[in-house]
Tab-separated table of C-alpha atoms in Angstrom:
chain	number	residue	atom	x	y	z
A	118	UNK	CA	115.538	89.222	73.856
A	119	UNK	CA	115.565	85.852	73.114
A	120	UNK	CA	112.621	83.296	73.953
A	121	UNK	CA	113.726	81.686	77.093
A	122	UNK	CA	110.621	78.728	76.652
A	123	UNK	CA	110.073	76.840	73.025
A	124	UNK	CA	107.294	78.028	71.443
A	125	UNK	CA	105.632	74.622	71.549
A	126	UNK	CA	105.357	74.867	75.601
A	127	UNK	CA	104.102	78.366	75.151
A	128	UNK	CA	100.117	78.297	76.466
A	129	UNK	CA	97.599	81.065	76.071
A	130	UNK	CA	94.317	82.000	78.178
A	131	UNK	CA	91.729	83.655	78.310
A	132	UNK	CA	89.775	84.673	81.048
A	133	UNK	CA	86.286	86.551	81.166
A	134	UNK	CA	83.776	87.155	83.972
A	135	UNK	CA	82.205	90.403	85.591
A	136	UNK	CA	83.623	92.696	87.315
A	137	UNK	CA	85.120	91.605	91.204
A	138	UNK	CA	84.354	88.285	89.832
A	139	UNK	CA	87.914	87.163	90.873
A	140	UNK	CA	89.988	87.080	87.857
A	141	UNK	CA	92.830	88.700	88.660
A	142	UNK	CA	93.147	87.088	91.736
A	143	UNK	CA	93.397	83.606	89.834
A	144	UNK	CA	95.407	85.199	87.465
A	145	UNK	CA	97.711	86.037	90.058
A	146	UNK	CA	97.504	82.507	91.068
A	147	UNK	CA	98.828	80.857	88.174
A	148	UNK	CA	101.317	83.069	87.558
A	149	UNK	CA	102.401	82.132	90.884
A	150	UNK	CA	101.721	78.296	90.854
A	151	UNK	CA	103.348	78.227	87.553
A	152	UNK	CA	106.672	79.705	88.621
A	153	UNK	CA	106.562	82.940	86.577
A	154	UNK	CA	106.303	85.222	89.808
A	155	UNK	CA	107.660	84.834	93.356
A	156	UNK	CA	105.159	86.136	95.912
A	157	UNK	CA	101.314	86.455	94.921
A	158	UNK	CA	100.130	89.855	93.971
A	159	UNK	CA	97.132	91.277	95.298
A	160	UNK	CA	94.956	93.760	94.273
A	161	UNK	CA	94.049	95.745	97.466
A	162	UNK	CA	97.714	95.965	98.116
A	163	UNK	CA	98.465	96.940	94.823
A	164	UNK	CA	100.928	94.194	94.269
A	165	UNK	CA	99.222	92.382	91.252
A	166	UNK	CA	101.009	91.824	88.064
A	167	UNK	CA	97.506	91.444	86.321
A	168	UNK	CA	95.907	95.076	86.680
A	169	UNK	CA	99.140	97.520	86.505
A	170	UNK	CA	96.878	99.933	84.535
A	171	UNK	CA	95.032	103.198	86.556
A	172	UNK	CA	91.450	102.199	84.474
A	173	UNK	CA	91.852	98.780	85.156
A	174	UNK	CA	92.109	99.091	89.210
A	175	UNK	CA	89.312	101.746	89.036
A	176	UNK	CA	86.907	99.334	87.290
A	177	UNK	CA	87.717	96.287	89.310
């Protein structure tokens, strides 16, 4: 597939706090702020891009 954005506008993140701390939902945020998704996901709906993974929505 070819890269749709140059590599020089390409920004990664990092982002680290405790569990139910809130980082997926401002993960979900930017995503959506940024243009990259068209609704907000959210995690009790199970609509989040962030935590797609069984373990992931188990440990919050």
């Amino acid at each position: 597939m070819p890269r749709t954005v140059p590599i020089e506008r390409t920004r990664n993140i990092g982002i680290i706090a405790h569990i139910d701390a809130g980082k997926t939902t401002v993960s979900e945020r930017i995503l959506f702020y940024t243009g990259r998704t068209y609704k907000i996901g959210e995690v009790h709906e199970g609509t989040a891009v962030m935590d797609w993974m069984e373990q992931e929505r188990e440990r919050g």
